[in-house]
Short mmCIF file of C-alpha atoms in Angstrom, two decimals:
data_model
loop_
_atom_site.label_atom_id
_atom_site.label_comp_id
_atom_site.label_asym_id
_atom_site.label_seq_id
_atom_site.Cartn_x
_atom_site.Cartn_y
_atom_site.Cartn_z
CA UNK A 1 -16.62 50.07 -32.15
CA UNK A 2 -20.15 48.78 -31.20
CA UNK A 3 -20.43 45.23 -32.25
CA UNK A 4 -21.02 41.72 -30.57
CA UNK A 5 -18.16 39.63 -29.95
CA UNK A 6 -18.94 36.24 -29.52
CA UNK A 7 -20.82 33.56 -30.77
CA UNK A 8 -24.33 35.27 -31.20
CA UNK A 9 -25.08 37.75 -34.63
CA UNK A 10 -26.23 41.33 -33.87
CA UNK A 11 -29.72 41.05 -33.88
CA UNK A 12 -31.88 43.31 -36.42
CA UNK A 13 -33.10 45.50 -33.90
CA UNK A 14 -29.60 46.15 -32.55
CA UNK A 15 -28.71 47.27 -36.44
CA UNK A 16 -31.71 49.18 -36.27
CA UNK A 17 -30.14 51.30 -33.18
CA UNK A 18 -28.58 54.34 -34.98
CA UNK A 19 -25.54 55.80 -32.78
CA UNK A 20 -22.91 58.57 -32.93
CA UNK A 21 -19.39 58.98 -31.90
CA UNK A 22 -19.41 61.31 -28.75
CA UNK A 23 -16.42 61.14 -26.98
CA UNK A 24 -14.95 58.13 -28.74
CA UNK A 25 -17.70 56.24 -28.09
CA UNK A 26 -20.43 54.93 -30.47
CA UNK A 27 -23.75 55.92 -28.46
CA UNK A 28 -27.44 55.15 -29.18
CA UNK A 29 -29.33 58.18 -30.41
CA UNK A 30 -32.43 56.48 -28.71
CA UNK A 31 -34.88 57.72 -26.58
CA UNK A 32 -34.99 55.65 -23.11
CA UNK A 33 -37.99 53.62 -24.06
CA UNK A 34 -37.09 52.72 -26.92
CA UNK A 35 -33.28 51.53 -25.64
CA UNK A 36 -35.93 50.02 -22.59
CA UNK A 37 -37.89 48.12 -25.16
CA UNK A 38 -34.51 46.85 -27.21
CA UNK A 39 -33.23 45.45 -23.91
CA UNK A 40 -36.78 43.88 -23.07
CA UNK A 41 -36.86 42.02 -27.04
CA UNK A 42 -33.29 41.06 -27.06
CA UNK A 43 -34.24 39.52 -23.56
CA UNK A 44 -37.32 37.59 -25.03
CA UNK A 45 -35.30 36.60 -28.09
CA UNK A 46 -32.47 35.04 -25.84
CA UNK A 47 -35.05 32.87 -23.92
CA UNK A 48 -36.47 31.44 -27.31
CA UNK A 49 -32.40 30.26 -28.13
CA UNK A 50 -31.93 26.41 -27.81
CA UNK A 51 -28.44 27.05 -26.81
CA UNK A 52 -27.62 29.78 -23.89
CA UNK A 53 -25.66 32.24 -25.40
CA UNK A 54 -23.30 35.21 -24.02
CA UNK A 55 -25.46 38.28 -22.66
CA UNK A 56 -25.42 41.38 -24.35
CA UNK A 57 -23.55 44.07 -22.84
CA UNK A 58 -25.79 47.20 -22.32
CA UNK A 59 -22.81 50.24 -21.03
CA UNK A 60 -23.12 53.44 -20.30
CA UNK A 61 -21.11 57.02 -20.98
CA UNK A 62 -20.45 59.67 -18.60
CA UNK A 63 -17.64 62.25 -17.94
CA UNK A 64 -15.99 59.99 -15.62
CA UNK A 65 -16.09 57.01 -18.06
CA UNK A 66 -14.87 59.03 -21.06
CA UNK A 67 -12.05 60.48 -18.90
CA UNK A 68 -10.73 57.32 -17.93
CA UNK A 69 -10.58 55.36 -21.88
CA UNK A 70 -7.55 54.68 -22.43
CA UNK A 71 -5.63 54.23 -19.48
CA UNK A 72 -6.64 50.79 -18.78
CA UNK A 73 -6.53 48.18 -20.79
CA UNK A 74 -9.34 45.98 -19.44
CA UNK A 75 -11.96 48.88 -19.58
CA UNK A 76 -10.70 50.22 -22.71
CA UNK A 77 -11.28 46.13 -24.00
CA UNK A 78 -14.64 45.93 -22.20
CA UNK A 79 -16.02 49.47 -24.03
CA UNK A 80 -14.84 48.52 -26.62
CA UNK A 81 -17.31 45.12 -26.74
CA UNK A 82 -20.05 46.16 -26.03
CA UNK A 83 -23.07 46.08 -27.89
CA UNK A 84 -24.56 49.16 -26.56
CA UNK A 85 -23.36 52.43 -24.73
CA UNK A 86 -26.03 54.94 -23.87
CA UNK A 87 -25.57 58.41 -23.12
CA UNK A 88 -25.76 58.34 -18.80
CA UNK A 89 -24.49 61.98 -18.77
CA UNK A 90 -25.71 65.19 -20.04
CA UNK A 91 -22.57 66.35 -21.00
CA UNK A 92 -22.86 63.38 -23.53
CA UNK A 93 -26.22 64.47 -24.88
CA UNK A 94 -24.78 68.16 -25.20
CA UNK A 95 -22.12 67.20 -27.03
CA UNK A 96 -23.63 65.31 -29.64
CA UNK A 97 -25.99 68.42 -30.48
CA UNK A 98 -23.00 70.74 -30.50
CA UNK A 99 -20.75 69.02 -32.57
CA UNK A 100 -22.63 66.40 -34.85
CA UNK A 101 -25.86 66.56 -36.92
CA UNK A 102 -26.85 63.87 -35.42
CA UNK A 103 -28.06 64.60 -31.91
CA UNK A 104 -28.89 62.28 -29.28
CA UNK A 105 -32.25 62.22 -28.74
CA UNK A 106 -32.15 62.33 -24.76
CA UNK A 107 -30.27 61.32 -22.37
CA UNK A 108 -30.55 58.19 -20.70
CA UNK A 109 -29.70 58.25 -17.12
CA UNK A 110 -29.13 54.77 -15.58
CA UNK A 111 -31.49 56.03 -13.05
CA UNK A 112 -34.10 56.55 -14.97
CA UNK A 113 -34.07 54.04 -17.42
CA UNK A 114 -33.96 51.62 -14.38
CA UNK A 115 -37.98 52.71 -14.38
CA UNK A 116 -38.52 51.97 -17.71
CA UNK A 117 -36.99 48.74 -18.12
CA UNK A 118 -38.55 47.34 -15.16
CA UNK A 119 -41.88 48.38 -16.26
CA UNK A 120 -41.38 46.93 -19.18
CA UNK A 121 -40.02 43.83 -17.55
CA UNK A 122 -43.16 43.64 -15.62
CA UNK A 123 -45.34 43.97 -18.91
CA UNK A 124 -43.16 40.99 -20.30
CA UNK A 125 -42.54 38.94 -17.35
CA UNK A 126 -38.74 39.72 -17.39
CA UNK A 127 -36.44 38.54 -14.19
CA UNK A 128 -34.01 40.42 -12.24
CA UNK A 129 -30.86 39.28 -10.82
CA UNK A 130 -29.33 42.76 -8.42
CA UNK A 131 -25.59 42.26 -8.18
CA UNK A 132 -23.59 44.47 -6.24
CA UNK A 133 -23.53 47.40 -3.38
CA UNK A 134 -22.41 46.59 0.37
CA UNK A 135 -25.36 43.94 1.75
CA UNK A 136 -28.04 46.88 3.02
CA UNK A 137 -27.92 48.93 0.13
CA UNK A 138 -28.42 45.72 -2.42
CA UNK A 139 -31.20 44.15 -0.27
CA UNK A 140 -32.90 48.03 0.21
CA UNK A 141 -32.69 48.42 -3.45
CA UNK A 142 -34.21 45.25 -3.90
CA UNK A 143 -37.30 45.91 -1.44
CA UNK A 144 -37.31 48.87 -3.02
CA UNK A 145 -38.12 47.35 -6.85
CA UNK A 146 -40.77 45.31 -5.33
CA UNK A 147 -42.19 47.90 -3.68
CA UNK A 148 -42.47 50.13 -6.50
CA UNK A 149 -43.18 47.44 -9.38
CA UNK A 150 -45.17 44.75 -7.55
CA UNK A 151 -45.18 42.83 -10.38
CA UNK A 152 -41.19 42.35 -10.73
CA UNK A 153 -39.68 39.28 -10.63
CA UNK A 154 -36.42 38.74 -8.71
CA UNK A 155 -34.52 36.46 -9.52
CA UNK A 156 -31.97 36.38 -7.24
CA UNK A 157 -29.36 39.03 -5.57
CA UNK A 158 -25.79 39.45 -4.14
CA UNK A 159 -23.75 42.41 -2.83
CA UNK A 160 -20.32 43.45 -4.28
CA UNK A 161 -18.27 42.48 -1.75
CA UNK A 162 -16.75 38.88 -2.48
CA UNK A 163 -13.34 37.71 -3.13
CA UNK A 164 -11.85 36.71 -6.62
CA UNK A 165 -12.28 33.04 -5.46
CA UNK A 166 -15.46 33.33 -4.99
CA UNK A 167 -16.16 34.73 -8.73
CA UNK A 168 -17.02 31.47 -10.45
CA UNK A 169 -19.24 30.36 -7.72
CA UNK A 170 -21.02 33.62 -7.79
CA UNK A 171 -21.29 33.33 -11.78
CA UNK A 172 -22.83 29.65 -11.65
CA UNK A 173 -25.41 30.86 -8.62
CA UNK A 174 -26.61 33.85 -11.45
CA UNK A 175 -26.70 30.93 -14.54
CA UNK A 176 -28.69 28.51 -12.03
CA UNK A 177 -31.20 31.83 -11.44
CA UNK A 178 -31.76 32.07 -15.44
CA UNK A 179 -32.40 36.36 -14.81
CA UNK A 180 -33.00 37.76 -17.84
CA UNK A 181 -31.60 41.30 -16.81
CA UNK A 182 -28.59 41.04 -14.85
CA UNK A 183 -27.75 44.71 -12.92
CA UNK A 184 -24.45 44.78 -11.99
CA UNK A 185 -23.15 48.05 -9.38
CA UNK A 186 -19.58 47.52 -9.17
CA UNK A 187 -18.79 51.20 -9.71
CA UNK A 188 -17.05 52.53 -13.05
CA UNK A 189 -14.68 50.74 -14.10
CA UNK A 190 -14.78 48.06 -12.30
CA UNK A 191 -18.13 46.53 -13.61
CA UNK A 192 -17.62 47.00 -16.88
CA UNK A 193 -14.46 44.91 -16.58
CA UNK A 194 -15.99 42.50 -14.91
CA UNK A 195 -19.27 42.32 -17.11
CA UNK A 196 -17.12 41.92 -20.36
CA UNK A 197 -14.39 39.28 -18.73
CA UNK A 198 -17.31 37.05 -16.97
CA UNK A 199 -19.24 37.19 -20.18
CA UNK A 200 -18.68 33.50 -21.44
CA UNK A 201 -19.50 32.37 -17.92
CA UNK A 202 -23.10 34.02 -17.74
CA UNK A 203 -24.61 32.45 -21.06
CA UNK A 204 -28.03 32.44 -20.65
CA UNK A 205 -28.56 35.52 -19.37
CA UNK A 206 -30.32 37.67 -21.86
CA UNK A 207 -28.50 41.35 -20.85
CA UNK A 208 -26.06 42.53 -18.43
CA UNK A 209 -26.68 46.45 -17.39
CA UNK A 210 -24.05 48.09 -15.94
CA UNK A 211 -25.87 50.42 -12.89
CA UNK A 212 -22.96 52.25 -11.08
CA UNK A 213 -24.89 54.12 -8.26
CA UNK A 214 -28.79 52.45 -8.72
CA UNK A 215 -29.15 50.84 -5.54
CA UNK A 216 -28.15 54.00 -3.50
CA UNK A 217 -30.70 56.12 -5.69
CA UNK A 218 -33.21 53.57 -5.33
CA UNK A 219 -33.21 52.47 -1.87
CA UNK A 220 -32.80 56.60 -0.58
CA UNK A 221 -29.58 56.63 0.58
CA UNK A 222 -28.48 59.36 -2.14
CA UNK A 223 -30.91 62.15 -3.37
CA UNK A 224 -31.10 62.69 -6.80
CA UNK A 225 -30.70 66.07 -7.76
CA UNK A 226 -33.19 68.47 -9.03
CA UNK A 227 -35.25 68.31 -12.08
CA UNK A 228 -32.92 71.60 -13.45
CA UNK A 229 -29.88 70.50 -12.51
CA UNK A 230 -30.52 67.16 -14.26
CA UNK A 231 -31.40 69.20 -17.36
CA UNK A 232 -28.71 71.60 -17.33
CA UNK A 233 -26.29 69.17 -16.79
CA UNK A 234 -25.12 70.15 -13.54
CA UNK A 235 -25.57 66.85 -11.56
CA UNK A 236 -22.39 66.67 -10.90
CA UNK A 237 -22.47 69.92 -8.99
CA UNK A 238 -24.78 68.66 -6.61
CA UNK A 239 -22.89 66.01 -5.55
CA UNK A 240 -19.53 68.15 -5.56
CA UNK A 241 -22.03 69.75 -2.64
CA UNK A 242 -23.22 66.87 -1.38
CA UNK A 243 -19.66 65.28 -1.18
CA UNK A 244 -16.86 67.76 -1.49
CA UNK A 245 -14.42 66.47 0.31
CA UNK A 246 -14.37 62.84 -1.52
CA UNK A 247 -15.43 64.29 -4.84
CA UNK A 248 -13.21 67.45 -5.65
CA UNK A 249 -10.21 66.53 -6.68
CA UNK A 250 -11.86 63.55 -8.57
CA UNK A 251 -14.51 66.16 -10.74
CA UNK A 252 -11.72 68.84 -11.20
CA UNK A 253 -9.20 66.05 -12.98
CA UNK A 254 -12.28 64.31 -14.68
CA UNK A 255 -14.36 67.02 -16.18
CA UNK A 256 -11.09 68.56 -17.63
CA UNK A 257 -10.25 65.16 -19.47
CA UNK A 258 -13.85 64.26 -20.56
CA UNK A 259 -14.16 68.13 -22.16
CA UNK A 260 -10.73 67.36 -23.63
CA UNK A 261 -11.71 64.07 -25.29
CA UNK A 262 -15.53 65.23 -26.35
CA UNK A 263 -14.19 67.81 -27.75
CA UNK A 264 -11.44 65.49 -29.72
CA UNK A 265 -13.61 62.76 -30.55
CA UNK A 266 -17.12 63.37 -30.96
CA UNK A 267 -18.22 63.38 -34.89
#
């Protein structure tokens, strides 16, 4: 179930978010720039707070992340917590206008709503903090931001790659940077976990986004797909092409479990 858990109240916008269940998730019905302006006013309203609070946990919902609820505890916990899961995958959007009257309005790829929320954090003077990817990739994606929204303020950054002991020193180095949006590109499920279980250490910080594959996207090291394969929701065939040796087996065991469970619980 979507709903905060911790010591801040839903705000009214949040309320004002309608969702549906697709795939056992609850997922915004939003269109991007509105979810992008939600993330950009829950932002401003945790900077006016006199006492730093948890972030908000913004999640997404794909294929692979609907296949895998369930058989991990820690994900299943840290879905289960957030305050809102958007629909990153077509299949999600299709779905909902199959097999509920309530249709999502679009969908909401991570990669895309990057754009808006950063234009929006430029508008409202919104910082960045870029967590995750090996060391190239996070400071490309970075130079990449800047180069395409001039006007964004980075907080800080660090790649994914650094040892449970260094977790709370990592945590206090994002809380000393005060980022309003904190991206975090562990991969699925591994940054969700992390997001929800770090949570109480990274009060302050106004929303955590969970970005999966962002930096690669951004900084050119993977192609997006084209515009009709996007549509048709067929991006995962282009990277099956892309990728077929690393991605086969993975696709073939994931599509048939996320079909199974949209098809189970979506309402």
């Amino acid at each position: 179930m979507i709903g905060f858990v911790g010591s801040r109240p839903p705000s009214l916008m949040s309320a004002s978010l309608k969702t549906v269940r697709v795939g056992g998730f609850e997922t915004v019905r939003a269109e991007r720039k509105e979810l992008a302006a939600w993330i950009a006013e829950t932002c401003e309203a945790a900077r006016a707070t006199v006492a730093p609070a948890p972030p908000r946990l913004v999640f997404s919902s794909n294929g692979q992340g609907i296949a895998i609820y369930g058989q991990d505890p820690a994900y299943d916990a840290a879905m289960d917590a957030a305050d809102i899961i958007h629909a990153d995958g077509m299949s999600v959007v299709m779905a909902s206008r199959l097999l509920t009257r309530r249709p999502i309005a679009e969908r909401s790829a991570t990669t895309d709503l990057f754009h808006d929320i950063a234009k929006e954090a430029e508008c409202r003077g919104l910082t960045f903090y870029v967590l995750g990817g090996k060391e190239e990739e996070n400071l490309a994606a970075v130079n990449a931001m800047l180069d395409q929204y001039p006007r964004l303020r980075i907080a800080g950054r660090q790649n994914g790659y650094f040892a449970d002991s260094e977790n709370d020193a990592v945590c206090a180095k994002i809380v000393a940077a005060r980022p309003d949006i904190l991206w975090v590109g562990l991969g699925k499920p591994k940054q969700e976990i992390w997001s929800h279980q770090n949570r109480e250490s990274l009060a302050g910080v106004g929303c955590i986004k969970t970005c999966g594959g962002l930096y690669a996207f951004l900084s050119g090291a993977s192609p997006r797909a084209p515009a009709w394969m996007q549509v048709a929701g067929l991006e995962w065939l282009y990277r099956l092409i892309q990728e077929p040796r690393r991605l086969f087996w993975r696709y073939l065991v994931t599509n048939a479990k996320s079909s199974w469970r949209l098809l189970g619980n979506t309402r």
